[in-house]
PDB file of C-alpha atoms and ligand atoms in Angstrom:
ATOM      1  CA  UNK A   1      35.113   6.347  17.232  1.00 79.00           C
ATOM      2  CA  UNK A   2      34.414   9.808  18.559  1.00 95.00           C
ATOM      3  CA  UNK A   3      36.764  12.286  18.780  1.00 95.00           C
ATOM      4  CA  UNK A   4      37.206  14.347  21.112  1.00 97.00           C
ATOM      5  CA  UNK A   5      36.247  18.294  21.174  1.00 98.00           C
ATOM      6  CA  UNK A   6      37.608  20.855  23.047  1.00 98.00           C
ATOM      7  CA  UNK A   7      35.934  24.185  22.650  1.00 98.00           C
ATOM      8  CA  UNK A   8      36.741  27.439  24.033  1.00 98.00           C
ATOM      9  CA  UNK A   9      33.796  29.702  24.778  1.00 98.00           C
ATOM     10  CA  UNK A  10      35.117  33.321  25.279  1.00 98.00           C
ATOM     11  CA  UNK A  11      31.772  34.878  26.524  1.00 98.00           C
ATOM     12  CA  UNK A  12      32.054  38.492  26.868  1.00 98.00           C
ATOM     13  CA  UNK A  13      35.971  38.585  27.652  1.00 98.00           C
ATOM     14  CA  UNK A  14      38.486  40.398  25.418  1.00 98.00           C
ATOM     15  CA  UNK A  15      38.422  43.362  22.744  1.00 98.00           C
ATOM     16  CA  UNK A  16      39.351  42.396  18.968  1.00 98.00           C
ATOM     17  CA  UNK A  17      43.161  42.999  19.993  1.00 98.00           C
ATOM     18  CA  UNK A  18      43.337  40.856  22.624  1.00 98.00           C
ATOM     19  CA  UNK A  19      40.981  38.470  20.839  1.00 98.00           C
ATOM     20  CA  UNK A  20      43.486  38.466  17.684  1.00 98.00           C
ATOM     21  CA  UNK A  21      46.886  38.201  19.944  1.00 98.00           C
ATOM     22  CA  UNK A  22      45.644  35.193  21.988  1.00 98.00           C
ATOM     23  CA  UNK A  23      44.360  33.484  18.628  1.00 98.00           C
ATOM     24  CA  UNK A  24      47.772  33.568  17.578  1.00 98.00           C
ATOM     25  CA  UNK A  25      49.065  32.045  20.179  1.00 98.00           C
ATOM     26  CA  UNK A  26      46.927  29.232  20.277  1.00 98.00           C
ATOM     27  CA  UNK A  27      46.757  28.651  16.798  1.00 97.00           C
ATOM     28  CA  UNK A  28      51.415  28.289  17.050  1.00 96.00           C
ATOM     29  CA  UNK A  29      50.570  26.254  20.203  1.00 97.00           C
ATOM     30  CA  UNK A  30      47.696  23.953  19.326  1.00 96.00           C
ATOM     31  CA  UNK A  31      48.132  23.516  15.551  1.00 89.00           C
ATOM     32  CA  UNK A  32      49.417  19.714  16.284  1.00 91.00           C
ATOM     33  CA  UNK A  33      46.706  19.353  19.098  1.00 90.00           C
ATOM     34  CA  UNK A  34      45.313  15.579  19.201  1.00 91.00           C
ATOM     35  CA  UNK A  35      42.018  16.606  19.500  1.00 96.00           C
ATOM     36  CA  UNK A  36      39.331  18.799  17.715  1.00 97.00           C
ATOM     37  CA  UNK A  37      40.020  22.644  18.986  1.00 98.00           C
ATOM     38  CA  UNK A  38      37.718  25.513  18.465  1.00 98.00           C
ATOM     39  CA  UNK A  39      37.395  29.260  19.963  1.00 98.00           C
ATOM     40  CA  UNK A  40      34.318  31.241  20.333  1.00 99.00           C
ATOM     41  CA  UNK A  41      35.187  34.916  19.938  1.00 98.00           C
ATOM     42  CA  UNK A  42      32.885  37.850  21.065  1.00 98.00           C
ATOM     43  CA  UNK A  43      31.031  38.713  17.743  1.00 98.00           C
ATOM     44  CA  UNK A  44      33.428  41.665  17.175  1.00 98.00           C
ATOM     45  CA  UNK A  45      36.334  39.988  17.431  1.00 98.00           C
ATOM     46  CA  UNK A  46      35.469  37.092  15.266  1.00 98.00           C
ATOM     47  CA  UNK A  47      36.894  38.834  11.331  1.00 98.00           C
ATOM     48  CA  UNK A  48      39.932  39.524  13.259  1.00 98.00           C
ATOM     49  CA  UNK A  49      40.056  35.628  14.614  1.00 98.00           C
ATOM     50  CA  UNK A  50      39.229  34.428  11.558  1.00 98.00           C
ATOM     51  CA  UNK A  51      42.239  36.284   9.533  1.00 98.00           C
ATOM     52  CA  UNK A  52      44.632  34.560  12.472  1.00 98.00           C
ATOM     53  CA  UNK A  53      43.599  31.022  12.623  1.00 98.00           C
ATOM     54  CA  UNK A  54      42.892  30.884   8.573  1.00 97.00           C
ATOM     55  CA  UNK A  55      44.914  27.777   7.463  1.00 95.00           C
ATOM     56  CA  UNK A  56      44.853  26.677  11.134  1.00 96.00           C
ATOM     57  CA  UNK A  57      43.716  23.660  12.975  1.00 96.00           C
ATOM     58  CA  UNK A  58      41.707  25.469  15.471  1.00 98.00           C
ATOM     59  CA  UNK A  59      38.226  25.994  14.503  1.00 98.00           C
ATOM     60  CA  UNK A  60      36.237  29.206  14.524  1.00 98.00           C
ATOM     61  CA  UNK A  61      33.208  29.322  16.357  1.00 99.00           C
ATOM     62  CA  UNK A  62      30.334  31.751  17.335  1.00 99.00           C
ATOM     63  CA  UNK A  63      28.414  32.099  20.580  1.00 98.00           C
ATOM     64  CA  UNK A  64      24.957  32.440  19.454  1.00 98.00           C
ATOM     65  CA  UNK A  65      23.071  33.518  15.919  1.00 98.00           C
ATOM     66  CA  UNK A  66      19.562  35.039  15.670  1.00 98.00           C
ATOM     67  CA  UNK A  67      16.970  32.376  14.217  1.00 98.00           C
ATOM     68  CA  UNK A  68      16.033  34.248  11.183  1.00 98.00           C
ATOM     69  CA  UNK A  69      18.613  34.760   8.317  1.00 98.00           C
ATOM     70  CA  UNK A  70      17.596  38.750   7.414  1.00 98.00           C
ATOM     71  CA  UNK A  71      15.563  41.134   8.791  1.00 98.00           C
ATOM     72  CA  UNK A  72      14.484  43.586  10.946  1.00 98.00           C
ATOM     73  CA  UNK A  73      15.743  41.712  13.964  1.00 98.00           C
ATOM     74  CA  UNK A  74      18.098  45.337  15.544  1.00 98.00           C
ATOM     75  CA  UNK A  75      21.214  43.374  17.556  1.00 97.00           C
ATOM     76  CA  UNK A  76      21.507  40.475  16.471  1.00 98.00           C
ATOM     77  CA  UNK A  77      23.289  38.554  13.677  1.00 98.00           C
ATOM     78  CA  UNK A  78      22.563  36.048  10.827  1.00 98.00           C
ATOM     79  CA  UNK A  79      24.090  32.901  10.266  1.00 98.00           C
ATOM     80  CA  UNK A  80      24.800  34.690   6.866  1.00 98.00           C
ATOM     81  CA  UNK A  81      27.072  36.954   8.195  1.00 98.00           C
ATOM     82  CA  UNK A  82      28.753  34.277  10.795  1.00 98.00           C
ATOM     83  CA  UNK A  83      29.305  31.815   7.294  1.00 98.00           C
ATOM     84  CA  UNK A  84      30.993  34.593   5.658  1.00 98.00           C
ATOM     85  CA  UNK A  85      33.686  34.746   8.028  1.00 98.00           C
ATOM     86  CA  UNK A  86      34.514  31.278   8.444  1.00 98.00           C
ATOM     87  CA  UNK A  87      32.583  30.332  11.158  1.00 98.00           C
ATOM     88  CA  UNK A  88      31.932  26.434  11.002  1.00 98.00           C
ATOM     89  CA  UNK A  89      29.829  26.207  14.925  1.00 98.00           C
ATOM     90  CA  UNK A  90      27.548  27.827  16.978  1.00 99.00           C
ATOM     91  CA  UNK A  91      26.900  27.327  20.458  1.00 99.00           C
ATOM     92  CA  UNK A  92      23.073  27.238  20.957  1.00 98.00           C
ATOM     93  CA  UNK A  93      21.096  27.330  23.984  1.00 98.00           C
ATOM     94  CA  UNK A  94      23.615  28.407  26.681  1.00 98.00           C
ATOM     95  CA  UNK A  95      22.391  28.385  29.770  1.00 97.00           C
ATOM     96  CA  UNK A  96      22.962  32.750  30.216  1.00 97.00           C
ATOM     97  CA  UNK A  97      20.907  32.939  26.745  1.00 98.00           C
ATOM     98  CA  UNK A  98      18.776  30.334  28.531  1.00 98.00           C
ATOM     99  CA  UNK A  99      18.387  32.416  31.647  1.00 95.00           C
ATOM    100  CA  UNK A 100      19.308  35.799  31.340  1.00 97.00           C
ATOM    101  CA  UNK A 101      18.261  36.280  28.331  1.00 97.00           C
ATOM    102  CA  UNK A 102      14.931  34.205  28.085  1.00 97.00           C
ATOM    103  CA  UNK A 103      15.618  32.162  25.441  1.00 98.00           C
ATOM    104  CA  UNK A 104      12.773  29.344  24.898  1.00 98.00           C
ATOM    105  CA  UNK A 105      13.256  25.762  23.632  1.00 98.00           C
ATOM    106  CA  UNK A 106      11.258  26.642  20.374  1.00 98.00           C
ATOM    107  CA  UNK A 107      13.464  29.427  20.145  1.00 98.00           C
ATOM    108  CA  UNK A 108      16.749  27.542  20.446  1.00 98.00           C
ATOM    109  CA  UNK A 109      15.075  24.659  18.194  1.00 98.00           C
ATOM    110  CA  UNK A 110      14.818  27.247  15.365  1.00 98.00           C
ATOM    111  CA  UNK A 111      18.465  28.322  15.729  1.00 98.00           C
ATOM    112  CA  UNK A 112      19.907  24.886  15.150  1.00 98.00           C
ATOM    113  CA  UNK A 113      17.963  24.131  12.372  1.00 98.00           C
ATOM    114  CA  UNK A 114      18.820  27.089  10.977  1.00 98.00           C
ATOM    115  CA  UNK A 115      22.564  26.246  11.283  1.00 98.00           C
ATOM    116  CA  UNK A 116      22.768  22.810  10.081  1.00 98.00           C
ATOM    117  CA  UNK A 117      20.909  24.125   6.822  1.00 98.00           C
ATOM    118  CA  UNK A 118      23.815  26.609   6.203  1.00 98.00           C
ATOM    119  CA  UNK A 119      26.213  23.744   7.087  1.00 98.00           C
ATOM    120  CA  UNK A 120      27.494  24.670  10.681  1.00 98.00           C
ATOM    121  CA  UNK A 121      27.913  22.081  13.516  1.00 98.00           C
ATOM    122  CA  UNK A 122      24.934  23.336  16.379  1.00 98.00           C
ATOM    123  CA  UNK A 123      26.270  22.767  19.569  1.00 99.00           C
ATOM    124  CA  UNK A 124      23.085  22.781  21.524  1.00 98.00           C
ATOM    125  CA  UNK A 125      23.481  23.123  25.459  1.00 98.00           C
ATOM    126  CA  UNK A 126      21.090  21.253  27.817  1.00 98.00           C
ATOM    127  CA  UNK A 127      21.621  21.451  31.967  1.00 98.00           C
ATOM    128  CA  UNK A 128      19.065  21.869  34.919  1.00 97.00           C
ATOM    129  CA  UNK A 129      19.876  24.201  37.351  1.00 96.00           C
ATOM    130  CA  UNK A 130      20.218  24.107  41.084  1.00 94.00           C
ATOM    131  CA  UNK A 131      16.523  23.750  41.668  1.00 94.00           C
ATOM    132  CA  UNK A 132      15.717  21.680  39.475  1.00 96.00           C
ATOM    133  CA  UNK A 133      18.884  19.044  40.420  1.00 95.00           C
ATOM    134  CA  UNK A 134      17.685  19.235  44.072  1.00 93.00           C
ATOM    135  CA  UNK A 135      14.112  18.565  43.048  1.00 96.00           C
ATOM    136  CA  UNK A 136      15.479  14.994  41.352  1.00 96.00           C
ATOM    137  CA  UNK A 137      14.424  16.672  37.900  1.00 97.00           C
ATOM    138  CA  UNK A 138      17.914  16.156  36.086  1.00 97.00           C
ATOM    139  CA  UNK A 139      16.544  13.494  33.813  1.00 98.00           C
ATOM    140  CA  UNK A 140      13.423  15.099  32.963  1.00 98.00           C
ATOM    141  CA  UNK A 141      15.168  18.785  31.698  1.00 98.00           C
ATOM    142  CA  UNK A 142      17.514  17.693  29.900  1.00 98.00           C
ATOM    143  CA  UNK A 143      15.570  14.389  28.294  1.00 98.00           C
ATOM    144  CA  UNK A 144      12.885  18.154  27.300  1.00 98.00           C
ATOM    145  CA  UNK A 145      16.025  20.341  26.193  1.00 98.00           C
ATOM    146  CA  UNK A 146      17.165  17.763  23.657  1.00 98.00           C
ATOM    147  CA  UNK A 147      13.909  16.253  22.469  1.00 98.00           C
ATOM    148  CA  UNK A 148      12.836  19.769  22.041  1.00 98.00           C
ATOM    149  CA  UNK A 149      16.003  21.401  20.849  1.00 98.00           C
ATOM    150  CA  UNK A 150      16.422  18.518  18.330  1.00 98.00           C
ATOM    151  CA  UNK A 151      12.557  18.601  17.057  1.00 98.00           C
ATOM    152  CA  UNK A 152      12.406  18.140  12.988  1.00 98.00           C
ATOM    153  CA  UNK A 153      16.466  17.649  12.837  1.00 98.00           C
ATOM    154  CA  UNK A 154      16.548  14.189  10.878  1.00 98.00           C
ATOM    155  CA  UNK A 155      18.857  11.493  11.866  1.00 98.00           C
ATOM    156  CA  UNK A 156      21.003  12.486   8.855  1.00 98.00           C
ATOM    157  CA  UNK A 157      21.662  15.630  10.119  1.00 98.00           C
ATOM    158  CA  UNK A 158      22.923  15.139  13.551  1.00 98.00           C
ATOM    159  CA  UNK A 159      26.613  14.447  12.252  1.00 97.00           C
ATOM    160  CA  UNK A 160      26.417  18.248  12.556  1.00 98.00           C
ATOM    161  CA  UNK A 161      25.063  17.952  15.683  1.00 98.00           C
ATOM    162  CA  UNK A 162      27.424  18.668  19.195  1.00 98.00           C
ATOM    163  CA  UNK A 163      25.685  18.362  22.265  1.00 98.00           C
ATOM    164  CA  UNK A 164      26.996  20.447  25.578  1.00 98.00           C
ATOM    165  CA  UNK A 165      25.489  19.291  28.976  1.00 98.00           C
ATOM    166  CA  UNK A 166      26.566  22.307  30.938  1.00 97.00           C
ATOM    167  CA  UNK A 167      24.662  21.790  34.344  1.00 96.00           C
ATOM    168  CA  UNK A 168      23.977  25.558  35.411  1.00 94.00           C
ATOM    169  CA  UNK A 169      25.154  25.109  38.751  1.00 92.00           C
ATOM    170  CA  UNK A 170      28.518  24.307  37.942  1.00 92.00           C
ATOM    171  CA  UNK A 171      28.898  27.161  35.685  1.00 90.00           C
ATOM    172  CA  UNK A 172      31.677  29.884  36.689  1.00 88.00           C
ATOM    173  CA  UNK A 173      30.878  28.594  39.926  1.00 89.00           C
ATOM    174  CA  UNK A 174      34.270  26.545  40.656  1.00 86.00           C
ATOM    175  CA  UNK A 175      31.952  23.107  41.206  1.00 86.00           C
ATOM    176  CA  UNK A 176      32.172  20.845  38.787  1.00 85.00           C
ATOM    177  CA  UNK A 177      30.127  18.005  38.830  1.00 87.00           C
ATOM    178  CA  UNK A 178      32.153  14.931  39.477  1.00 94.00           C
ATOM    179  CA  UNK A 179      33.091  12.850  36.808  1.00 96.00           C
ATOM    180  CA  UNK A 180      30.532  10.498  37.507  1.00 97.00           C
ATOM    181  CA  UNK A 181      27.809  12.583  38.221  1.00 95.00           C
ATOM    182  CA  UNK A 182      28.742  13.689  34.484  1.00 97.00           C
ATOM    183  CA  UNK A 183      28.922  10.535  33.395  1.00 98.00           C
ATOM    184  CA  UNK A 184      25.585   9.641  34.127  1.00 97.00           C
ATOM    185  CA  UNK A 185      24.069  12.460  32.988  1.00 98.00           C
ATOM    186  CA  UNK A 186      25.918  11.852  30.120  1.00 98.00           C
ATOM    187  CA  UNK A 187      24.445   8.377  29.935  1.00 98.00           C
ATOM    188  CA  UNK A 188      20.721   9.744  29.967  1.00 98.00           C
ATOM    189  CA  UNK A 189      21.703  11.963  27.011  1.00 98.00           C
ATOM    190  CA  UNK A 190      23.197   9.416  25.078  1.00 98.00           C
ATOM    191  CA  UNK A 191      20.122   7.354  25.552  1.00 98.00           C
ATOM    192  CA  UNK A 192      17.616   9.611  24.814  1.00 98.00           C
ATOM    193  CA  UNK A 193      19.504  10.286  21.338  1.00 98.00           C
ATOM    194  CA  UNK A 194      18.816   6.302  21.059  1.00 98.00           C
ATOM    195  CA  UNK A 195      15.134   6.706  21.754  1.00 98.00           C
ATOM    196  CA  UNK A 196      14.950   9.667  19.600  1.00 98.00           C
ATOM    197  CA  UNK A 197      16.903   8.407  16.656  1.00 98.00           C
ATOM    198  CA  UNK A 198      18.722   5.220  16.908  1.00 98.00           C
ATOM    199  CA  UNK A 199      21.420   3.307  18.535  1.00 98.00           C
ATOM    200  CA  UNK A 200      23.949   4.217  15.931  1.00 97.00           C
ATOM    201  CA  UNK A 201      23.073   7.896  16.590  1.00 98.00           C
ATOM    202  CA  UNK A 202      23.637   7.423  19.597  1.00 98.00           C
ATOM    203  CA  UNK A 203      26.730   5.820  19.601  1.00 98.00           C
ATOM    204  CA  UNK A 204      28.143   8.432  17.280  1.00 98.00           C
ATOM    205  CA  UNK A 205      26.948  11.605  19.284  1.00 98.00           C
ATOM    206  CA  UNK A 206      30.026  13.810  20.678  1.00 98.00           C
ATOM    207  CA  UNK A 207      28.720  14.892  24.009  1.00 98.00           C
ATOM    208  CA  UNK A 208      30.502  17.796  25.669  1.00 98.00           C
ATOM    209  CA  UNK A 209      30.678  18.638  29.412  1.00 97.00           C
ATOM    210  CA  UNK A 210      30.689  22.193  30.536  1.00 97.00           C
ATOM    211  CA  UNK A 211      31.104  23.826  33.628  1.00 96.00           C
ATOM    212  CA  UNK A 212      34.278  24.597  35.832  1.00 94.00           C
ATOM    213  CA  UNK A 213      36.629  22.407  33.864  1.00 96.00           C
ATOM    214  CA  UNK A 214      40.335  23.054  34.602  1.00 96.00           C
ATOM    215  CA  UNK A 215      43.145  21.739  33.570  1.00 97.00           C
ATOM    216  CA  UNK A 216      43.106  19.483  36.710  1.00 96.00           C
ATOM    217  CA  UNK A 217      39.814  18.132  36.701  1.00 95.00           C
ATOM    218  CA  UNK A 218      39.818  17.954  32.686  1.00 96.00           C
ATOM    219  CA  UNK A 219      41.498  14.810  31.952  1.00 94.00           C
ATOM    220  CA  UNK A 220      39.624  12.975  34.560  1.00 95.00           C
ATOM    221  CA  UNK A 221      36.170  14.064  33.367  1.00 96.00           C
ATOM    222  CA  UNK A 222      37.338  13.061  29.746  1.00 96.00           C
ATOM    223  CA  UNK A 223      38.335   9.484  30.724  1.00 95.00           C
ATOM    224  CA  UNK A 224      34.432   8.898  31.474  1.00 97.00           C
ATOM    225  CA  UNK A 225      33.058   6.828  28.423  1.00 96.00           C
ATOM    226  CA  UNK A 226      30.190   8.734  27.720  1.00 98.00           C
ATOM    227  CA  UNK A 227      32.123  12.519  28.075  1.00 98.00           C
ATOM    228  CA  UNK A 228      33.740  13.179  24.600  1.00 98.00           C
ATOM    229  CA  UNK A 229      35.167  16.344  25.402  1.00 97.00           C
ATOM    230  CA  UNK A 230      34.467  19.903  27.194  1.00 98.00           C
ATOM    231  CA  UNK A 231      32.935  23.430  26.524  1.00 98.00           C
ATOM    232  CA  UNK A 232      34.968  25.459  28.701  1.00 98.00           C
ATOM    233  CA  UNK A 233      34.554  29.037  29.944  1.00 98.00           C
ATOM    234  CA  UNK A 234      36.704  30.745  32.565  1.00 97.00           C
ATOM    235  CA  UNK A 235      39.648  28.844  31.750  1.00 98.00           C
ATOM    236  CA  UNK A 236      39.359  29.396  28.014  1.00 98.00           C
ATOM    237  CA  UNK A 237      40.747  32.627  28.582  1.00 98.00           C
ATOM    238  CA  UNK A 238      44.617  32.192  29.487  1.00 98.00           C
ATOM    239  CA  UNK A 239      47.091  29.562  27.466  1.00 97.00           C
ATOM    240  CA  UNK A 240      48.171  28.367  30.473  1.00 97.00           C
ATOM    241  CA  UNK A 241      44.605  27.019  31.212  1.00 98.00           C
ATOM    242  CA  UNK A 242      43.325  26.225  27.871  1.00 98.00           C
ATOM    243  CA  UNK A 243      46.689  24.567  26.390  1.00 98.00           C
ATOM    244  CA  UNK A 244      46.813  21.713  28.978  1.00 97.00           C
ATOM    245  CA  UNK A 245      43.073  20.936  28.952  1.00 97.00           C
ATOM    246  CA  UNK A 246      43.107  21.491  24.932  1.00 97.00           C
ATOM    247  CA  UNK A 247      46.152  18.649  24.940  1.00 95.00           C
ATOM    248  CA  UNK A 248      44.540  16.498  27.728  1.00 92.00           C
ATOM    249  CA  UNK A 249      46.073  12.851  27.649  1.00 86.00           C
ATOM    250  CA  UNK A 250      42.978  10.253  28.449  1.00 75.00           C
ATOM    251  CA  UNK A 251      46.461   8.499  29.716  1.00 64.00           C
TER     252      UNK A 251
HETATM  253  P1  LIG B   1      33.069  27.999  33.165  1.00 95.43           P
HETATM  254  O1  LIG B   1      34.074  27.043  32.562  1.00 95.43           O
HETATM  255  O2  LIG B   1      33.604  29.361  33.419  1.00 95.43           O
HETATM  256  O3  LIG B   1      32.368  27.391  34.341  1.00 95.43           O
HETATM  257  O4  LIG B   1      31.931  28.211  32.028  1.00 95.43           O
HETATM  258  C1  LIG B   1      31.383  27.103  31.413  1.00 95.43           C
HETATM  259  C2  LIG B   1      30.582  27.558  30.272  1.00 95.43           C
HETATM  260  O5  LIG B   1      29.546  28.185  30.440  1.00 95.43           O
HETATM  261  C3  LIG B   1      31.076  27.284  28.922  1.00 95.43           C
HETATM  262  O6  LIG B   1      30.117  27.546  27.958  1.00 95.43           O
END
């Protein structure tokens, strides 16, 4: 049975203050949450974070690690660094490092094998963009993301493994897709685990939709079969957002 995962990506929102005083307040209002919680900080926020949510449900989560543990590599940071403070996920592959910042499939592959060896869940994002939806290639991007994103991750492995199908165009955008757009995307990722590993892979692959999910839509997306959860941006920001869809009731 998969559980469900609610994660809260932060982006580039909030200074270690504000970062530390909102973490407390989830961590008193979410402690009992039904489902699996985490927060991804800024990187300069995340000590701070970490020091609030220690003996707390909520897990700690970065938004991106370089693919090399040490070096000369100015601006970035290790996985090293990210295990000292408690982090136990990364988010890998978002679509703005995708896009904006011209991170590559090989690239991305690197990163989450580099995380599962140090232990950390990789939650590795897939999604096609506007163009590439309206040119009926939906299937075909994200079926590349994940065979290439997972390349040389054994089948043992992937219990560390969170998958995020965050379709670009629904990203800060206010469109969501609907839940059974979703779903079928959904379905094609699910399958492709299948081809790629096995049916019991498959089966036990948490699969998280991203994009424009409020606490409105939330619920409805999550009673799909094949969406176990959300990665959620904007409305990771306020309690009064990120409680309800945190708590969502599949009814
Ligand atoms: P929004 O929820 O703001 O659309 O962002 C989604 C996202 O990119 C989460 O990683």
């Amino acid at each position: 049975m998969r559980r469900p995962y609610i994660a809260g990506n932060w982006k580039m929102h909030k200074t270690c203050a504000e970062a530390a005083a909102f973490a407390a307040l989830l961590r008193d209002a979410l402690d009992d949450a039904p489902h699996t919680v985490m927060v991804a900080p800024p990187f300069t926020a995340l000590a701070a974070v970490s020091e609030v949510l220690k003996g707390s449900a909520i897990l700690l989560g970065a938004q991106n690690m370089a693919a090399e543990e040490t070096g000369a590599h100015t601006g970035e940071v290790s996985v090293l660094m990210l295990e000292e403070l408690g982090v136990s996920a990364v988010i890998l592959g978002h679509s703005e490092r995708r896009h904006t910042y011209g991170e590559t499939d090989e690239l991305i592959n690197a990163k989450v094998k580099l995380a599962l060896a140090h232990g950390l869940t990789a939650i590795l994002c897939i999604g096609e963009t506007l163009d590439e939806r309206e040119a009926g290639l939906v299937t075909a991007v994200v079926e590349r993301q994940l065979e290439k994103g997972l390349q040389g991750v054994r089948e043992a492995q992937l219990n560390g493994v969170v998958i995020a199908y965050e379709p670009v165009w629904a990203i800060g955008t206010g469109r969501t897709a609907t839940p059974d757009d979703a779903d079928s995307v959904h379905r094609v990722v699910r399958n492709k685990i299948a081809a790629l590993y096995s049916k019991r892979a498959a089966d036990d692959m948490v699969i998280q939709y991203g994009g424009s999910v409020k606490p409105d839509n939330a619920a409805g997306l999550m009673a799909k079969p094949n969406i176990d959860g959300a990665l959620v941006g904007g409305a990771s920001l306020k309690p009064e957002s990120f409680i309800p869809i945190a708590r969502f009731d599949r009814g």
